[in-house]
Amino acid sequence: MNLAFAAAAAVLFGSGAYLLLKRDLVRMVAGIMLISQCALVTIIGSSLSRGRAAIGVRPGEEVSDPLPQALALTALVIGLATVALLLALVHRVVVALRSAEQDELTADEAEDEAGLERERRAEKDEVA
Amino acid sequence: MVASPGGVTGAGDDQGSVRLPGDRLGWATCLAAAAGFVLCLFGWLAGGGAVSLPWAPSLNLRLSFALDGLGALYGLLATGVGALVFAYGTRYLSLHLRHQRRPAAERWRFWPWMALFAVAMVGLATAQDLVLVFVFFDLTAVCSYFLIGFDRAERESRTAALMALLVTVVAAVAMLVAAVLLYAAYGTFSIPELLARAGPGSTTTVAAALLAVAALAKSAQAPLHFWLPRAMAAPTPVSAYLHSAAMVAAGVLVIGRVYPLLARSQAVLTGLLVVGATSIVVGGVLALRRDVLKQILAYSTISQYGYMVMLYGIGGTDGAGAAAFYVLAHGIAKSALFMTAGAVTMATGEDRLSRMGGLGPRAPALAVAAGAAAATLAALPLTMGFFKDELLFSAALSGGPVTAVLAVVAAALTFAYIGRFWMGLFLGPVRGEVSATSRLLVAPVVILAAVAVLGGVFVEPFAALAGDAAGEMTGRAVALSPSYHLDFRPENLMALAGWGLGALLIAMPRVSGRMSEVMAAAGERVGPRRCYEATLRGLVRISAALHDREVRDLRTSIAAVLVPAGLLTALAFAATPTAGAYFVGAVSGADWVILPLLALVVIVTVMIVRSRSRLSIVLALAVVGFALAAVYALVGAPDVALVAVAVETVLTLVFVAALARIPRDDLGAVAEPARVGRRRRDALAGGIAGLAAFATVWGFLSQPATDSVSEAQIRLTPAAHGGDVVTVIVADFRGLDTLVEITVLLAAVIGVATLLRRGRLWGVVRNGRAGRKPAPKRADGDGPAIAAAEHRPAGKVFGWLVAPWRLDRGRARIATSAVVTPGAGNDAPSAIVRVVARQLPGPALMIAIGLIVKGYVEVGDGFAAGVIVALAIGLSYVAVGAEAAEAALPMLRHAPKLAVGGLLLALASGFFALALGEAPVTHRPAPDESVVKIGTLELFTPLAFDVGIFLLVVGVLTMLLHHFARPHGEGHR
């Protein structure tokens, strides 16, 4: 089973990384979601013991490791918060800059940067 | 304290007659310095004293100070000269600010730094711990940055301040490295212990050399001297204090403090000798031809501290004693000369020697006092300076013929440039207009000159002080007994030779000028300042290049995280043996169901990657989430499965709402295909990332830890009044984690509100005015109106958060026509769905209450309960549209209060234990106490914690739904 969990986590991570490199902001969010799923699978896969749910445990009973489950719960909630924030960011960027394409955003930013660069150059002589 | 308003009168520069506002802040600083002087003096006379307080016991660090001979010498110098310079500064600064038409309140930018500098200097003089020395050393540099850059409107000042800071602070890092080296080798930072323990050896040599580098940069020694002439951009009191007796003295002070360490290595001593001699010649020759008064003095300082460094290099008790006496004599004289330069500049408005002259008759007191100070520097008899050179010559003689010749050359150069300085100022024909000089600008010079002359007559107290300091440095008693001898001993002959040569240099200005110019030109071409500037430019270029690569583009930012992470992983793999480390693991029982589910996850993930439609990506993500939730259920994690299902549903809802809310024409229905090359490269990167993750995760899963806290947690769960171990871990054992987590949740939703709604946690932004009603009948905001609302500065709840986030740059436009709300329009859900959705929140609430009640015994907890209620609300949003849903359930507008209240409740139940003196998240009643029960519900604090989480989750998720369903609070059609 180790192998199966590892393979699933690997596919999730690789796909997530691939999507992160996409130009489309929405796909980047999807990539981040996949990577957090990868983390969850890994955490759950790392349980030291497998068995019944750890509820009302009687001595000597074989139960699933509860600690990774508690960690996974935390990860799930934080994941939800992160993705919601990311989506809001994407929404704001699209509304403000009228594009969800990174290349266009970059070009836009480069324009801005050029302006900043001129200011910076003016200040640079000051340093030396 | 200083209540005087800006004294910008602009009336005449006649400082003598115009009344300036008193500088009470300056006088207070001056008095404090004087008090410090008296304290130091009595402390020294009483035989010193020491304080040692624990600082960081684990590192064996102590705040240890001792007023020993060395500490007394530098402490007296810093406070004594400081008090006089501060008195001078009260007048000077007022004039300076008035000339520059700056408000008098600007002195608040000056005196606190001066005071802090004096404190740091005394601290440095008395510190007995290497780390403490480093702290004070850098503190003086920081103060000097603000003081040199006091005229911050002028670029010259800013550049000079930065240069002084960079050169001295970067060099000071060497001191820290040395401290760590010594600590690693000898296990202590305490200087006395180090001196006792450190024997000769490579560690000691390297550490000594590093200490010397830091100290030499501070004392402006070649080749790190170039910052000092630039630092003359500072107001004169700063130069008179920092650049004569304080900051530059800090360097030789540190050398003196660790002198026995340096003396363990002949190479380091030789290095000191060479650096000192170079500085003497470079500084002295360059000072010969400078025109700006303070520049002459700056180069003179470089040269004079060169004397001291050379004396240290010569070594022995002679060298140490002479160096200590030299610091004293030089500090007094140089400070007086700097103040003379400032007074003269204030009187004439000129700062160049070539434009002044003949001031003697106009300012006789200043001329005489400055003459005495100059004579001290030039080592004429009847001044303290004579003895400094006598000691120098006898030490140089003991160092051999080379040092003896160098000493004579040094004396000649000093005589020449300081003679030119004084004669140029006070003798010859009168040039330029001269106004009366304020008495306050002259008195400190006179006092210092008087001290210098006094030292020329009664040298014993000064010699005793210097001898004490030298004894501290060398560890042996040093008795200095300089006196006048009217005979032809070598010292006297050398002094005569020095004066003669110096007079020759003055008499032949062309020769000396040519020499100075050649050296200045050479320094300009290949000097260290060029090196500094080139380094700085290079660093700026590298930084810009890195910035361009890493920050400018989101993709490269991501790569900047992923690539180093991957490299580190690869390194770890290269360093770890992997043979036999991987195990496939057994497959049994429920695993046969899990395997196809994981296969489904893999297949759907690949589909996500290949998909071209965004909506299908979102739906496929939901499939992945649900399949994984099923996996969790099968591995015996029902809590995780329950929450995963609920979270996945909410996320899908939110994602779809967000997609629908993004104006479609801007989004582009289908992203145009990227270039093939780039796609291949991305695929390759993704593939490598996947393979790396596979190798790492598989390895990690194959080597499980041998033991875990899980067993203890299972064992303790009944004692915590719980049945479900996972719930107990979340609410009790790891309660602090959970507290942080729900705080993050709330913070995130506030972030969402900030981005989508200018910080309004709930409600409608319309025409810049916030409507409190959750459901306006009909939005009158068409595109332009909402765009206007977008541009309006938001003075809302969190409006201040938004200001730096203004992404729209005046171009935001919302295509309301393209905005689609789930459930709106023609393809609304069927009547059944709508009816059910309307009825759902009630039953959902019942289920939630059930989950909380049973939570500690059975599956589920506050979080799951909260998500379930939120889901019911979400369904009604989907079924009847956001507007109608909020109209139907008006209490939804209380969601923010619910969230905050929930957080407060959770915090209170988590931290009330602190008030009882227990660890946070200690629950009551304690494990062994009995608990009030209502059925299976046990009334104890984790229940309150859980209810808090429940309320927060309901509130937060409702807000999320609300914000994404109606991002601008506009009504939809």
CSV table of C-alpha atoms in Angstrom, one decimal, chain B residues 495-790:
chain,number,residue,atom,x,y,z
B,495,ALA,CA,61.6,66.1,17.7
B,496,LEU,CA,63.9,68.8,16.3
B,497,ALA,CA,64.3,66.9,13.1
B,498,GLY,CA,60.5,66.6,12.8
B,499,TRP,CA,59.9,70.3,13.3
B,500,GLY,CA,62.7,71.2,10.9
B,501,LEU,CA,61.4,68.9,8.2
B,502,GLY,CA,57.9,70.2,8.8
B,503,ALA,CA,59.0,73.8,8.5
B,504,LEU,CA,60.7,72.9,5.3
B,505,LEU,CA,57.5,71.5,3.9
B,506,ILE,CA,55.6,74.6,4.8
B,507,ALA,CA,58.3,76.8,3.3
B,508,MET,CA,58.1,74.8,0.0
B,509,PRO,CA,54.4,74.7,-0.6
B,510,ARG,CA,55.0,73.7,-4.3
B,511,VAL,CA,56.9,70.6,-3.4
B,512,SER,CA,54.6,69.4,-0.7
B,513,GLY,CA,51.6,70.4,-2.8
B,514,ARG,CA,52.8,68.4,-5.8
B,515,MET,CA,53.4,65.4,-3.6
B,516,SER,CA,49.9,65.6,-2.2
B,517,GLU,CA,48.3,66.1,-5.6
B,518,VAL,CA,50.1,63.0,-7.0
B,519,MET,CA,48.9,60.9,-4.2
B,520,ALA,CA,45.4,62.2,-4.4
B,521,ALA,CA,45.3,61.5,-8.1
B,522,ALA,CA,46.6,58.0,-7.6
B,523,GLY,CA,44.0,57.4,-4.9
B,524,GLU,CA,41.3,58.7,-7.1
B,525,ARG,CA,42.3,56.2,-9.8
B,526,VAL,CA,43.0,53.0,-7.9
B,527,GLY,CA,42.0,53.9,-4.4
B,528,PRO,CA,39.8,51.8,-2.2
B,529,ARG,CA,36.9,54.2,-2.6
B,530,ARG,CA,36.6,53.2,-6.2
B,531,CYS,CA,36.6,49.6,-5.1
B,532,TYR,CA,33.8,50.4,-2.6
B,533,GLU,CA,31.8,52.1,-5.3
B,534,ALA,CA,32.3,49.3,-7.8
B,535,THR,CA,31.3,46.7,-5.2
B,536,LEU,CA,28.2,48.7,-4.4
B,537,ARG,CA,27.3,49.1,-8.0
B,538,GLY,CA,27.9,45.4,-8.6
B,539,LEU,CA,25.7,44.5,-5.7
B,540,VAL,CA,22.9,46.7,-6.9
B,541,ARG,CA,23.2,45.1,-10.4
B,542,ILE,CA,23.1,41.6,-9.0
B,543,SER,CA,20.2,42.5,-6.8
B,544,ALA,CA,18.4,44.0,-9.8
B,545,ALA,CA,19.2,41.0,-11.9
B,546,LEU,CA,17.9,38.6,-9.2
B,547,HIS,CA,14.8,40.7,-8.8
B,548,ASP,CA,14.2,40.6,-12.5
B,549,ARG,CA,14.5,36.9,-12.6
B,550,GLU,CA,12.7,36.1,-9.4
B,551,VAL,CA,10.1,38.7,-8.6
B,552,ARG,CA,9.0,40.1,-11.8
B,553,ASP,CA,7.1,37.1,-13.1
B,554,LEU,CA,4.8,34.9,-11.0
B,555,ARG,CA,6.1,31.8,-12.8
B,556,THR,CA,9.7,32.6,-11.9
B,557,SER,CA,8.6,33.3,-8.3
B,558,ILE,CA,7.1,29.8,-8.2
B,559,ALA,CA,10.2,28.3,-9.8
B,560,ALA,CA,12.3,30.1,-7.2
B,561,VAL,CA,10.5,28.2,-4.5
B,562,LEU,CA,10.3,24.8,-6.3
B,563,VAL,CA,13.7,24.6,-7.9
B,564,PRO,CA,15.8,25.1,-4.7
B,565,ALA,CA,13.4,22.8,-2.8
B,566,GLY,CA,14.0,20.2,-5.5
B,567,LEU,CA,17.7,20.7,-5.3
B,568,LEU,CA,17.7,20.3,-1.6
B,569,THR,CA,15.7,17.1,-1.9
B,570,ALA,CA,18.1,15.8,-4.5
B,571,LEU,CA,21.1,16.6,-2.2
B,572,ALA,CA,19.4,14.8,0.6
B,573,PHE,CA,19.0,11.8,-1.6
B,574,ALA,CA,22.5,11.9,-2.8
B,575,ALA,CA,23.7,11.9,0.8
B,576,THR,CA,21.3,9.1,2.1
B,577,PRO,CA,21.8,5.5,1.2
B,578,THR,CA,18.6,4.3,-0.5
B,579,ALA,CA,19.3,0.6,-1.0
B,580,GLY,CA,16.7,-1.5,0.8
B,581,ALA,CA,15.0,1.6,2.1
B,582,TYR,CA,11.8,1.1,0.0
B,583,PHE,CA,9.0,-1.3,0.8
B,584,VAL,CA,5.9,-2.0,-1.3
B,585,GLY,CA,3.8,-2.8,1.7
B,586,ALA,CA,1.1,-5.5,2.1
B,587,VAL,CA,-2.3,-5.2,0.5
B,588,SER,CA,-5.2,-6.7,2.5
B,589,GLY,CA,-8.9,-6.3,3.3
B,590,ALA,CA,-10.3,-2.9,2.6
B,591,ASP,CA,-7.1,-2.0,0.6
B,592,TRP,CA,-8.6,-3.7,-2.4
B,593,VAL,CA,-11.3,-1.0,-2.4
B,594,ILE,CA,-8.8,1.7,-1.8
B,595,LEU,CA,-6.7,0.8,-4.7
B,596,PRO,CA,-9.3,1.5,-7.4
B,597,LEU,CA,-10.2,4.7,-5.6
B,598,LEU,CA,-6.6,5.9,-5.8
B,599,ALA,CA,-6.6,4.9,-9.4
B,600,LEU,CA,-9.6,7.0,-9.9
B,601,VAL,CA,-7.8,9.9,-8.2
B,602,VAL,CA,-4.9,9.5,-10.6
B,603,ILE,CA,-7.0,9.3,-13.7
B,604,VAL,CA,-9.1,12.4,-12.7
B,605,THR,CA,-5.9,14.3,-11.9
B,606,VAL,CA,-4.6,13.5,-15.3
B,607,MET,CA,-7.8,14.7,-16.8
B,608,ILE,CA,-7.5,18.0,-14.8
B,609,VAL,CA,-4.1,18.5,-16.3
B,610,ARG,CA,-5.4,17.9,-19.8
B,611,SER,CA,-8.7,19.7,-19.5
B,612,ARG,CA,-9.3,22.9,-21.4
B,613,SER,CA,-12.4,24.0,-19.7
B,614,ARG,CA,-12.2,25.7,-16.3
B,615,LEU,CA,-15.5,24.5,-15.1
B,616,SER,CA,-14.6,20.9,-15.8
B,617,ILE,CA,-11.4,21.4,-13.8
B,618,VAL,CA,-13.4,22.5,-10.9
B,619,LEU,CA,-15.8,19.6,-11.1
B,620,ALA,CA,-12.9,17.2,-11.5
B,621,LEU,CA,-11.2,18.6,-8.5
B,622,ALA,CA,-14.4,17.8,-6.6
B,623,VAL,CA,-14.2,14.3,-7.8
B,624,VAL,CA,-10.6,14.0,-6.6
B,625,GLY,CA,-11.7,15.3,-3.2
B,626,PHE,CA,-14.6,13.0,-2.8
B,627,ALA,CA,-12.7,10.0,-3.9
B,628,LEU,CA,-10.0,10.8,-1.3
B,629,ALA,CA,-12.7,11.3,1.3
B,630,ALA,CA,-13.9,7.8,0.5
B,631,VAL,CA,-10.3,6.6,1.0
B,632,TYR,CA,-10.1,8.3,4.4
B,633,ALA,CA,-13.4,6.6,5.4
B,634,LEU,CA,-11.9,3.2,4.4
B,635,VAL,CA,-8.7,3.6,6.3
B,636,GLY,CA,-10.6,4.2,9.5
B,637,ALA,CA,-10.6,7.9,9.6
B,638,PRO,CA,-14.3,8.8,9.6
B,639,ASP,CA,-13.8,12.3,11.1
B,640,VAL,CA,-11.5,13.2,8.3
B,641,ALA,CA,-13.8,11.7,5.7
B,642,LEU,CA,-16.8,13.7,7.1
B,643,VAL,CA,-14.9,17.0,7.1
B,644,ALA,CA,-13.3,16.3,3.7
B,645,VAL,CA,-16.7,15.7,2.1
B,646,ALA,CA,-18.1,18.9,3.7
B,647,VAL,CA,-15.0,21.0,2.8
B,648,GLU,CA,-14.9,19.7,-0.7
B,649,THR,CA,-18.5,20.7,-1.2
B,650,VAL,CA,-18.0,24.1,0.1
B,651,LEU,CA,-14.9,24.6,-2.0
B,652,THR,CA,-16.6,23.5,-5.1
B,653,LEU,CA,-19.5,25.9,-4.4
B,654,VAL,CA,-17.1,28.7,-3.8
B,655,PHE,CA,-14.9,27.9,-6.8
B,656,VAL,CA,-17.9,27.8,-9.1
B,657,ALA,CA,-19.2,31.0,-7.7
B,658,ALA,CA,-15.8,32.6,-8.2
B,659,LEU,CA,-15.6,31.4,-11.8
B,660,ALA,CA,-19.0,32.7,-12.5
B,661,ARG,CA,-18.2,36.0,-10.9
B,662,ILE,CA,-15.1,36.6,-13.0
B,663,PRO,CA,-16.2,38.7,-16.0
B,664,ARG,CA,-16.2,36.2,-18.8
B,665,ASP,CA,-14.9,38.4,-21.6
B,666,ASP,CA,-11.8,39.0,-19.5
B,667,LEU,CA,-11.3,35.4,-18.6
B,668,GLY,CA,-11.5,34.1,-22.1
B,669,ALA,CA,-13.7,31.0,-22.3
B,670,VAL,CA,-10.8,28.8,-23.3
B,671,ALA,CA,-7.2,29.7,-22.8
B,672,GLU,CA,-5.5,29.8,-26.1
B,673,PRO,CA,-3.0,27.0,-26.4
B,674,ALA,CA,0.5,27.9,-25.3
B,675,ARG,CA,3.6,27.6,-27.4
B,676,VAL,CA,4.6,24.0,-27.8
B,677,GLY,CA,8.1,24.5,-26.4
B,678,ARG,CA,6.8,26.0,-23.3
B,679,ARG,CA,4.2,23.3,-22.8
B,680,ARG,CA,6.9,20.7,-23.1
B,681,ARG,CA,9.1,22.4,-20.7
B,682,ASP,CA,6.3,22.7,-18.2
B,683,ALA,CA,5.4,19.1,-18.6
B,684,LEU,CA,9.0,18.1,-18.0
B,685,ALA,CA,9.1,20.3,-14.9
B,686,GLY,CA,5.9,18.8,-13.6
B,687,GLY,CA,7.2,15.3,-14.4
B,688,ILE,CA,10.4,15.8,-12.5
B,689,ALA,CA,8.4,17.3,-9.6
B,690,GLY,CA,6.2,14.3,-9.6
B,691,LEU,CA,9.1,11.9,-9.7
B,692,ALA,CA,10.8,13.7,-6.8
B,693,ALA,CA,7.6,13.6,-4.8
B,694,PHE,CA,7.3,9.9,-5.5
B,695,ALA,CA,10.8,9.1,-4.4
B,696,THR,CA,10.4,11.3,-1.3
B,697,VAL,CA,6.9,10.2,-0.2
B,698,TRP,CA,7.6,6.5,-0.9
B,699,GLY,CA,10.8,6.6,1.1
B,700,PHE,CA,9.0,8.5,3.9
B,701,LEU,CA,6.1,6.0,4.0
B,702,SER,CA,8.5,3.0,3.8
B,703,GLN,CA,10.3,4.0,7.0
B,704,PRO,CA,7.7,4.6,9.6
B,705,ALA,CA,8.7,6.0,13.0
B,706,THR,CA,9.1,3.3,15.6
B,707,ASP,CA,6.9,4.9,18.2
B,708,SER,CA,4.5,7.8,18.3
B,709,VAL,CA,2.5,9.7,20.9
B,710,SER,CA,-0.7,8.2,19.4
B,711,GLU,CA,-0.7,5.4,22.0
B,712,ALA,CA,-0.4,7.8,24.9
B,713,GLN,CA,-3.2,9.8,23.3
B,714,ILE,CA,-5.4,6.8,23.0
B,715,ARG,CA,-4.7,5.8,26.5
B,716,LEU,CA,-5.5,9.2,27.9
B,717,THR,CA,-8.7,9.8,25.9
B,718,PRO,CA,-11.0,8.3,28.5
B,719,ALA,CA,-9.4,10.5,31.2
B,720,ALA,CA,-10.2,13.5,29.0
B,721,HIS,CA,-13.9,12.5,29.1
B,722,GLY,CA,-13.8,11.6,25.5
B,723,GLY,CA,-14.6,8.6,23.3
B,724,ASP,CA,-13.4,9.8,19.9
B,725,VAL,CA,-9.6,10.1,20.1
B,726,VAL,CA,-9.4,12.3,17.1
B,727,THR,CA,-11.9,14.8,18.4
B,728,VAL,CA,-10.1,14.8,21.8
B,729,ILE,CA,-6.8,15.5,20.1
B,730,VAL,CA,-8.2,18.4,18.1
B,731,ALA,CA,-10.1,20.0,21.0
B,732,ASP,CA,-7.8,19.1,23.9
B,733,PHE,CA,-4.4,17.6,23.4
B,734,ARG,CA,-3.6,19.8,20.4
B,735,GLY,CA,-6.0,22.5,21.3
B,736,LEU,CA,-3.5,25.3,20.7
B,737,ASP,CA,-3.1,24.2,17.1
B,738,THR,CA,-6.8,24.3,16.6
B,739,LEU,CA,-7.0,27.8,18.1
B,740,VAL,CA,-4.4,29.0,15.6
B,741,GLU,CA,-6.1,27.2,12.8
B,742,ILE,CA,-9.5,28.8,13.4
B,743,THR,CA,-7.8,32.2,13.8
B,744,VAL,CA,-6.2,31.6,10.3
B,745,LEU,CA,-9.7,30.8,9.0
B,746,LEU,CA,-11.1,34.1,10.3
B,747,ALA,CA,-8.1,36.0,9.0
B,748,ALA,CA,-8.5,34.4,5.6
B,749,VAL,CA,-12.1,35.4,5.3
B,750,ILE,CA,-11.3,38.9,6.4
B,751,GLY,CA,-8.7,38.9,3.6
B,752,VAL,CA,-11.4,37.7,1.2
B,753,ALA,CA,-13.7,40.5,2.3
B,754,THR,CA,-10.8,43.0,1.9
B,755,LEU,CA,-10.2,41.9,-1.7
B,756,LEU,CA,-13.8,41.5,-2.8
B,757,ARG,CA,-15.6,44.1,-0.8
B,758,ARG,CA,-13.1,46.6,0.4
B,759,GLY,CA,-13.1,45.2,3.9
B,760,ARG,CA,-16.8,45.1,4.5
B,761,LEU,CA,-17.4,41.9,6.3
B,762,TRP,CA,-21.0,41.8,5.2
B,763,GLY,CA,-23.4,43.9,3.2
B,764,VAL,CA,-23.6,45.9,0.1
B,765,VAL,CA,-21.3,48.5,-1.3
B,766,ARG,CA,-23.3,50.8,-3.4
B,767,ASN,CA,-22.3,54.2,-4.7
B,768,GLY,CA,-19.7,54.3,-2.0
B,769,ARG,CA,-22.3,54.1,0.8
B,770,ALA,CA,-22.8,51.0,2.7
B,771,GLY,CA,-26.3,49.6,2.9
B,772,ARG,CA,-26.9,47.8,6.0
B,773,LYS,CA,-29.7,45.7,4.6
B,774,PRO,CA,-28.5,42.3,3.4
B,775,ALA,CA,-30.9,42.2,0.5
B,776,PRO,CA,-31.8,45.3,-1.4
B,777,LYS,CA,-34.8,44.9,-3.5
B,778,ARG,CA,-33.0,45.7,-6.6
B,779,ALA,CA,-29.6,47.0,-7.2
B,780,ASP,CA,-29.5,50.3,-8.9
B,781,GLY,CA,-25.9,49.9,-9.5
B,782,ASP,CA,-25.2,49.3,-13.2
B,783,GLY,CA,-21.7,48.9,-14.4
B,784,PRO,CA,-20.6,52.5,-14.1
B,785,ALA,CA,-22.2,52.9,-10.7
B,786,ILE,CA,-20.4,49.9,-9.3
B,787,ALA,CA,-17.2,51.0,-11.0
B,788,ALA,CA,-17.6,54.3,-9.2
B,789,ALA,CA,-18.1,52.4,-6.0
B,790,GLU,CA,-14.9,50.5,-6.8
